[in-house]
Short mmCIF file of C-alpha atoms and ligand atoms in Angstrom, two decimals:
data_model
loop_
_atom_site.label_atom_id
_atom_site.label_comp_id
_atom_site.label_asym_id
_atom_site.label_seq_id
_atom_site.Cartn_x
_atom_site.Cartn_y
_atom_site.Cartn_z
CA MET A 21 100.19 98.05 148.49
CA THR A 22 102.31 96.46 145.77
CA THR A 23 104.14 98.66 143.34
CA LEU A 24 105.35 97.36 140.02
CA LEU A 25 108.86 98.63 139.67
CA ARG A 26 110.80 98.15 136.51
CA SER A 27 114.48 97.37 136.96
CA PRO A 28 116.74 99.93 135.35
CA VAL A 29 117.69 98.99 131.80
CA ALA A 30 120.66 100.10 129.73
CA HIS A 31 118.63 101.22 126.71
CA THR A 32 115.66 103.54 126.66
CA THR A 33 113.74 105.75 124.25
CA ALA A 34 114.49 109.49 124.07
CA GLY A 35 111.83 109.95 126.77
CA GLY A 36 113.46 107.37 129.09
CA ARG A 37 110.88 104.64 128.48
CA VAL A 38 111.29 101.05 127.29
CA PHE A 39 111.09 100.15 123.59
CA ASN A 40 107.57 98.79 123.29
CA PHE A 41 107.14 96.23 120.50
CA SER A 42 103.48 95.61 121.38
CA ALA A 43 101.13 94.65 118.55
CA GLY A 44 98.35 96.72 120.09
CA PRO A 45 97.61 98.79 121.99
CA GLY A 46 100.89 99.95 120.57
CA VAL A 47 103.39 102.69 121.02
CA LEU A 48 102.22 106.31 120.64
CA PRO A 49 104.49 109.28 119.84
CA GLU A 50 106.12 110.57 123.03
CA GLU A 51 105.45 114.14 121.90
CA VAL A 52 101.73 113.35 121.68
CA LEU A 53 101.73 111.66 125.09
CA GLN A 54 103.15 114.85 126.55
CA GLU A 55 100.50 117.01 124.87
CA ILE A 56 97.83 114.65 126.20
CA GLN A 57 99.07 115.04 129.77
CA GLN A 58 98.58 118.79 129.53
CA ASP A 59 95.20 118.52 127.80
CA VAL A 60 93.82 116.06 130.32
CA TRP A 61 94.24 118.88 132.81
CA ASP A 62 93.19 121.84 130.68
CA LEU A 63 92.25 121.70 127.01
CA ARG A 64 92.81 124.85 124.93
CA SER A 65 92.80 127.08 128.02
CA SER A 66 89.16 126.20 128.65
CA GLY A 67 89.84 125.28 132.28
CA ILE A 68 88.38 121.84 131.57
CA GLY A 69 90.30 118.71 130.55
CA ILE A 70 89.55 116.62 127.47
CA LEU A 71 88.09 113.78 129.58
CA GLU A 72 85.52 116.16 131.05
CA HIS A 73 84.42 118.19 128.04
CA THR A 74 80.88 117.68 126.77
CA HIS A 75 80.76 116.17 123.31
CA ARG A 76 78.17 118.81 122.34
CA GLY A 77 80.19 121.88 123.35
CA VAL A 78 82.17 124.33 121.21
CA VAL A 79 85.54 123.08 122.42
CA PHE A 80 84.82 119.51 121.38
CA ASP A 81 83.22 120.80 118.14
CA GLN A 82 86.65 122.20 117.31
CA VAL A 83 88.44 119.00 118.34
CA ILE A 84 86.36 116.77 116.09
CA ALA A 85 86.24 119.23 113.17
CA GLU A 86 90.02 119.54 113.22
CA ALA A 87 90.51 115.79 113.48
CA ILE A 88 88.32 115.26 110.41
CA GLU A 89 90.02 118.04 108.47
CA ASP A 90 93.51 116.76 109.35
CA CYS A 91 92.51 113.20 108.51
CA ARG A 92 91.25 114.34 105.10
CA ARG A 93 94.33 116.38 104.26
CA LEU A 94 96.85 113.85 105.56
CA GLY A 95 95.12 110.80 104.13
CA GLY A 96 94.15 112.38 100.81
CA VAL A 97 90.52 111.54 101.53
CA PRO A 98 88.31 112.56 98.59
CA ASP A 99 85.29 114.81 99.23
CA ASP A 100 82.89 112.03 98.29
CA HIS A 101 83.97 109.97 101.33
CA GLU A 102 82.68 110.40 104.89
CA VAL A 103 85.20 110.34 107.75
CA LEU A 104 83.71 108.69 110.82
CA PHE A 105 84.91 107.92 114.34
CA LEU A 106 83.05 104.87 115.54
CA PRO A 107 82.77 102.66 118.60
CA GLY A 108 83.40 99.00 119.09
CA GLY A 109 86.91 98.24 117.93
CA ALA A 110 87.51 96.69 114.51
CA THR A 111 85.79 93.47 115.58
CA LEU A 112 82.39 95.15 115.73
CA HIS A 113 82.90 96.23 112.14
CA PHE A 114 83.49 92.63 111.07
CA ALA A 115 79.74 92.30 111.76
CA MET A 116 78.60 95.83 110.87
CA VAL A 117 80.07 95.72 107.36
CA PRO A 118 77.84 92.79 106.26
CA MET A 119 74.86 94.04 108.29
CA ASN A 120 75.02 97.28 106.34
CA PHE A 121 76.26 96.19 102.95
CA LEU A 122 75.39 92.54 102.35
CA PRO A 123 71.81 92.23 101.04
CA ALA A 124 69.78 89.10 101.75
CA ASP A 125 70.06 87.96 98.13
CA GLY A 126 73.71 88.95 97.73
CA VAL A 127 77.14 87.48 98.36
CA ALA A 128 80.28 89.10 99.74
CA ASP A 129 83.80 88.03 98.74
CA TYR A 130 86.46 87.66 101.42
CA VAL A 131 90.21 87.31 100.87
CA ASP A 132 91.46 85.19 103.74
CA THR A 133 95.09 86.17 104.29
CA GLY A 134 95.29 85.93 108.06
CA MET A 135 93.54 85.37 111.33
CA TRP A 136 91.81 88.76 111.37
CA ALA A 137 90.67 88.44 107.76
CA HIS A 138 89.37 84.98 108.68
CA LYS A 139 87.50 86.31 111.71
CA ALA A 140 85.94 89.03 109.57
CA MET A 141 84.74 86.37 107.12
CA ARG A 142 83.34 84.17 109.91
CA GLU A 143 81.40 87.07 111.39
CA ALA A 144 80.00 87.97 107.95
CA ALA A 145 78.87 84.37 107.45
CA LYS A 146 76.56 84.82 110.46
CA VAL A 147 74.86 87.67 108.61
CA GLY A 148 74.65 86.44 105.02
CA ALA A 149 76.29 84.56 102.17
CA VAL A 150 80.05 84.84 101.94
CA HIS A 151 82.47 83.45 99.42
CA CYS A 152 86.08 82.77 100.35
CA ALA A 153 87.84 84.22 97.32
CA PHE A 154 91.28 83.13 98.47
CA ASP A 155 92.08 80.61 101.19
CA GLY A 156 95.39 81.56 102.81
CA THR A 157 95.19 78.78 105.40
CA LYS A 158 96.61 76.48 102.71
CA ASN A 159 99.91 78.36 102.76
CA HIS A 160 99.82 79.01 106.53
CA TYR A 161 99.24 82.70 105.87
CA THR A 162 102.78 83.15 104.58
CA ARG A 163 101.88 85.18 101.54
CA ILE A 164 99.50 87.54 99.75
CA PRO A 165 97.77 86.25 96.61
CA ALA A 166 98.33 87.63 93.13
CA ASP A 167 95.17 89.17 91.67
CA SER A 168 94.82 86.14 89.39
CA GLU A 169 94.52 83.83 92.42
CA ILE A 170 91.54 85.68 93.89
CA GLN A 171 88.42 83.89 92.68
CA GLN A 172 85.79 86.59 92.69
CA SER A 173 82.03 86.12 92.51
CA ALA A 174 80.28 87.50 89.47
CA LYS A 175 78.37 90.20 91.39
CA ALA A 176 79.79 90.50 94.88
CA ALA A 177 78.19 93.11 97.14
CA TYR A 178 81.78 93.94 98.11
CA LEU A 179 85.22 92.40 98.34
CA HIS A 180 86.78 92.49 101.80
CA TYR A 181 90.50 92.23 102.50
CA CYS A 182 92.86 93.03 105.34
CA SER A 183 95.76 95.15 104.09
CA ASN A 184 98.26 94.15 106.77
CA ASN A 185 98.28 90.83 108.56
CA THR A 186 99.16 91.74 112.15
CA ILE A 187 99.74 88.20 113.35
CA PHE A 188 101.68 86.59 110.49
CA GLY A 189 103.35 89.72 109.11
CA THR A 190 102.29 89.91 105.47
CA ARG A 191 100.85 92.88 103.62
CA PHE A 192 99.23 93.83 100.33
CA ASP A 193 101.50 96.11 98.33
CA ALA A 194 98.45 97.44 96.49
CA PRO A 195 94.72 96.77 96.85
CA PRO A 196 93.46 93.70 94.95
CA ALA A 197 92.03 94.46 91.49
CA THR A 198 88.27 94.12 91.44
CA SER A 199 85.14 95.64 89.99
CA ALA A 200 83.29 95.00 93.29
CA PRO A 201 83.25 97.73 95.95
CA LEU A 202 86.44 97.29 97.97
CA VAL A 203 86.27 97.16 101.77
CA VAL A 204 89.51 97.03 103.71
CA ASP A 205 90.45 96.39 107.32
CA MET A 206 93.51 98.61 107.74
CA SER A 207 93.79 98.26 111.50
CA SER A 208 97.49 97.51 111.68
CA GLU A 209 98.79 99.91 109.08
CA ALA A 210 96.41 102.86 108.85
CA PHE A 211 98.35 106.02 108.00
CA ALA A 212 101.66 104.15 107.90
CA ARG A 213 101.94 104.78 104.15
CA PRO A 214 99.88 106.58 101.51
CA HIS A 215 96.59 104.75 100.88
CA ASP A 216 94.54 104.92 97.75
CA ILE A 217 91.33 105.79 99.59
CA ALA A 218 89.58 106.70 96.33
CA ARG A 219 89.77 103.07 95.24
CA HIS A 220 87.93 101.91 98.34
CA ALA A 221 84.25 101.97 99.09
CA MET A 222 85.19 101.71 102.74
CA MET A 223 88.22 101.46 104.99
CA TYR A 224 88.13 100.86 108.72
CA ALA A 225 90.84 100.61 111.33
CA GLY A 226 90.95 100.03 115.06
CA ALA A 227 92.97 102.98 116.35
CA GLN A 228 95.18 101.20 118.86
CA LYS A 229 98.17 100.55 116.61
CA ASN A 230 99.01 103.65 114.60
CA LEU A 231 96.37 106.19 115.54
CA GLY A 232 95.38 106.29 119.18
CA PRO A 233 93.83 104.33 122.05
CA ALA A 234 91.87 101.08 121.89
CA GLY A 235 88.08 100.98 121.55
CA ILE A 236 87.64 103.45 118.70
CA VAL A 237 87.63 102.98 114.97
CA LEU A 238 88.37 105.29 112.08
CA ALA A 239 86.07 104.53 109.15
CA ILE A 240 86.11 106.23 105.77
CA ILE A 241 83.12 105.40 103.58
CA ARG A 242 82.25 106.54 100.06
CA LYS A 243 78.93 108.36 100.07
CA ASP A 244 77.38 106.45 97.17
CA PHE A 245 78.26 103.16 98.91
CA LEU A 246 76.66 104.46 102.09
CA GLU A 247 73.47 105.11 100.11
CA ARG A 248 73.24 101.36 99.46
CA ALA A 249 73.41 100.48 103.16
CA CYS A 250 70.57 98.69 104.89
CA GLN A 251 68.24 101.37 106.29
CA ASN A 252 66.57 99.23 108.90
CA LEU A 253 69.23 98.66 111.54
CA PRO A 254 69.41 99.66 115.19
CA VAL A 255 70.97 103.11 115.11
CA MET A 256 74.26 102.16 116.73
CA LEU A 257 74.81 99.48 114.08
CA SER A 258 74.00 101.73 111.15
CA TYR A 259 76.76 103.58 109.28
CA VAL A 260 74.12 105.87 107.78
CA GLU A 261 72.95 106.94 111.23
CA HIS A 262 76.52 107.46 112.44
CA ALA A 263 77.19 109.62 109.38
CA LYS A 264 73.97 111.61 109.93
CA GLY A 265 74.94 112.11 113.57
CA GLY A 266 78.44 113.33 112.66
CA SER A 267 80.04 110.52 114.72
CA ARG A 268 78.09 111.83 117.73
CA LEU A 269 75.01 109.68 117.65
CA ASN A 270 75.48 109.03 121.32
CA THR A 271 78.28 110.07 123.67
CA PRO A 272 81.31 109.08 121.61
CA ASN A 273 84.79 108.18 122.72
CA THR A 274 85.78 111.84 122.93
CA PHE A 275 89.25 111.05 124.24
CA GLY A 276 89.94 108.64 121.38
CA ILE A 277 88.86 111.20 118.78
CA TYR A 278 91.03 113.83 120.44
CA VAL A 279 94.10 111.54 120.51
CA MET A 280 93.65 110.59 116.86
CA GLY A 281 93.58 114.28 116.02
CA ARG A 282 96.87 114.82 117.85
CA VAL A 283 98.41 111.81 116.09
CA PHE A 284 97.32 113.11 112.65
CA LYS A 285 99.09 116.39 113.43
CA TRP A 286 102.20 114.49 114.59
CA ILE A 287 102.29 112.47 111.36
CA GLU A 288 102.05 115.70 109.37
CA ARG A 289 104.98 117.10 111.33
CA GLN A 290 107.01 114.01 110.36
CA GLY A 291 106.43 114.90 106.69
CA GLY A 292 103.14 113.09 106.04
CA LEU A 293 102.43 109.61 104.78
CA THR A 294 105.18 109.44 102.14
CA ALA A 295 107.80 110.30 104.75
CA MET A 296 106.17 107.84 107.17
CA GLU A 297 106.36 105.09 104.57
CA ARG A 298 110.04 105.79 103.93
CA LEU A 299 110.82 105.73 107.62
CA ASN A 300 108.78 102.58 108.24
CA ALA A 301 110.47 100.79 105.34
CA ALA A 302 113.89 101.72 106.70
CA LYS A 303 112.98 100.52 110.20
CA ALA A 304 111.63 97.23 108.89
CA ARG A 305 114.73 96.70 106.74
CA ILE A 306 116.94 96.87 109.84
CA VAL A 307 115.05 93.98 111.46
CA TYR A 308 114.63 91.93 108.27
CA ASP A 309 118.36 92.27 107.58
CA ALA A 310 119.07 90.85 111.02
CA ILE A 311 116.89 87.86 110.12
CA ASP A 312 118.42 87.44 106.68
CA VAL A 313 122.08 87.53 107.77
CA SER A 314 121.54 85.03 110.59
CA GLY A 315 122.14 81.98 108.39
CA GLY A 316 118.75 80.50 109.26
CA PHE A 317 118.99 81.00 113.04
CA TYR A 318 116.03 83.38 112.72
CA ARG A 319 113.26 82.33 110.34
CA GLY A 320 110.73 84.95 109.26
CA HIS A 321 107.16 83.73 108.78
CA ALA A 322 106.26 85.79 105.71
CA GLN A 323 107.60 85.15 102.25
CA PRO A 324 110.11 87.97 101.57
CA GLU A 325 108.09 89.67 98.80
CA CYS A 326 105.04 89.93 101.09
CA ARG A 327 106.73 91.24 104.21
CA SER A 328 104.86 93.69 106.43
CA HIS A 329 106.57 96.89 107.52
CA MET A 330 104.56 96.92 110.73
CA ASN A 331 104.66 93.43 112.23
CA ILE A 332 107.65 91.11 111.93
CA PRO A 333 107.03 87.60 113.28
CA PHE A 334 109.95 85.17 113.35
CA ARG A 335 111.14 82.03 115.08
CA LEU A 336 114.36 80.77 116.59
CA PRO A 337 115.52 77.14 116.29
CA THR A 338 113.41 75.97 119.29
CA PRO A 339 110.44 77.24 121.33
CA GLU A 340 112.77 77.31 124.36
CA LEU A 341 115.07 79.72 122.53
CA ASP A 342 112.05 81.83 121.48
CA GLU A 343 111.14 82.17 125.14
CA ARG A 344 114.66 82.89 126.27
CA PHE A 345 115.04 85.52 123.53
CA VAL A 346 111.89 87.33 124.65
CA ARG A 347 112.97 87.20 128.30
CA GLU A 348 116.50 88.47 127.70
CA ALA A 349 115.30 91.17 125.29
CA GLU A 350 112.89 92.40 127.96
CA ALA A 351 115.74 92.67 130.44
CA SER A 352 117.56 94.86 127.90
CA GLY A 353 114.68 97.32 127.55
CA MET A 354 112.66 95.70 124.73
CA ALA A 355 109.14 94.82 125.83
CA ASN A 356 106.32 92.77 124.31
CA LEU A 357 108.27 90.74 121.76
CA LYS A 358 106.32 87.53 122.41
CA GLY A 359 104.47 86.26 119.33
CA HIS A 360 100.66 86.17 119.13
CA ARG A 361 99.17 83.49 121.36
CA ASP A 362 97.95 81.50 118.34
CA ALA A 363 101.14 81.88 116.31
CA GLY A 364 103.94 81.53 118.87
CA GLY A 365 107.53 82.59 118.27
CA VAL A 366 108.61 86.20 118.44
CA ARG A 367 106.93 89.25 116.91
CA ALA A 368 108.32 92.76 116.61
CA SER A 369 105.61 95.34 115.97
CA ILE A 370 107.16 98.60 114.83
CA TYR A 371 104.31 101.02 114.18
CA ASN A 372 104.68 104.65 113.07
CA ALA A 373 105.68 105.93 116.50
CA PHE A 374 108.18 103.16 117.18
CA PRO A 375 111.67 104.73 117.21
CA VAL A 376 114.33 103.63 114.70
CA GLU A 377 116.76 103.30 117.63
CA GLY A 378 114.61 100.44 118.95
CA CYS A 379 114.97 98.60 115.63
CA ARG A 380 118.74 99.06 115.75
CA LEU A 381 118.82 97.84 119.33
CA LEU A 382 116.77 94.77 118.43
CA ALA A 383 118.95 93.98 115.41
CA SER A 384 122.14 94.19 117.41
CA PHE A 385 120.60 92.09 120.20
CA MET A 386 119.56 89.50 117.58
CA GLY A 387 123.12 89.30 116.26
CA GLU A 388 124.59 88.96 119.72
CA PHE A 389 121.96 86.37 120.84
CA ALA A 390 122.56 84.27 117.70
CA SER A 391 126.30 84.25 118.24
CA ARG A 392 125.77 83.01 121.80
CA HIS A 393 123.22 80.32 120.89
CA GLY A 394 123.81 79.55 117.20
C1 LIG B 425 94.08 93.61 111.33
C2 LIG B 425 93.24 93.61 112.58
N1 LIG B 425 91.91 93.64 112.46
C3 LIG B 425 91.10 93.64 113.54
C4 LIG B 425 91.62 93.59 114.81
C5 LIG B 425 90.70 93.59 115.99
O1 LIG B 425 90.67 94.85 116.53
P1 LIG B 425 89.83 95.21 117.85
O2 LIG B 425 90.54 94.54 118.98
O3 LIG B 425 89.92 96.71 117.87
O4 LIG B 425 88.45 94.73 117.69
C6 LIG B 425 93.01 93.58 114.99
C7 LIG B 425 93.58 93.54 116.35
O5 LIG B 425 94.74 93.35 116.57
C8 LIG B 425 93.84 93.58 113.84
O6 LIG B 425 95.17 93.54 113.95
#
């Protein structure tokens, strides 16, 4: 039998683990991971672990009710929005959004600010008519458009945007101005700062970055928007049916819902979304400063005014140095810094649960690496 042993590294998290810069599945709070270990064995003194509890029993009733309540309180979700836990990962919702909300005679506007936004638009085009309201490929996804640059259709069924560009590291400061119903893919920054949910007809987010494990999606949908949804879809593809079934249309990802609930509670303990935003901004600043003081040795992809606080992609002078940087960082206890396979370079993903110490370690490593190779 082979065992994967990690060589001892000089720097670790408070819990003795490596600093994980993965873009997703990403780092979860160590406190939550410890609670999970206990609850896998025995949840709420029921004598049964979370993985084994029926989704129709009283214990899981409490788990899901609490997760919804905590999500509402923490996220400032208005009463006229449904909170749903759905299957499929965000990619399924690239197709479900138009299947539910794009009528045969309608058009949906898409703001293309990155690879995920682009994929969402391509999926929608298989379902109905889409209009690319802003084409970010022309600026290599380095920036977010001003409202005046978004060419909206006269009567769009909805306008879709992706609030944080995981691959190229840009983000919308505020939702685009529109009179169309707003739909947002918030996968890589859900609950990393306060969100104006009331302005959105729908938000959805794959959980695996800020909220929990992969394979489950948090969706928040305004009830009057839901009323417009196509009524004639297979049940698993219908938001209306999922809402009617209370996110338990079939056997849901009970573990994912449970973990999200624990993460909501952890975020509240950190001071809520305003505190989270402050902390995330401070963490991002540490890494961006290391880029900015390097005299051009490190080049960030995003234009400075559009910089993401979650994902920081950058390049060194050559692809060989990119590779060497990632390798040496790994040996110092910093894992998963390789850029996205389609973007190359280096990418530091520093989600909610990523410790500030890891950002400091990265910044000091960047300074030291640049002085050796600059
Ligand atoms: C912004 C964004 N949207 C969608 C996705 C796809 O998510 P999933 O793999 O859950 O389908 C990702 C994955 O990284 C993402 O970052």
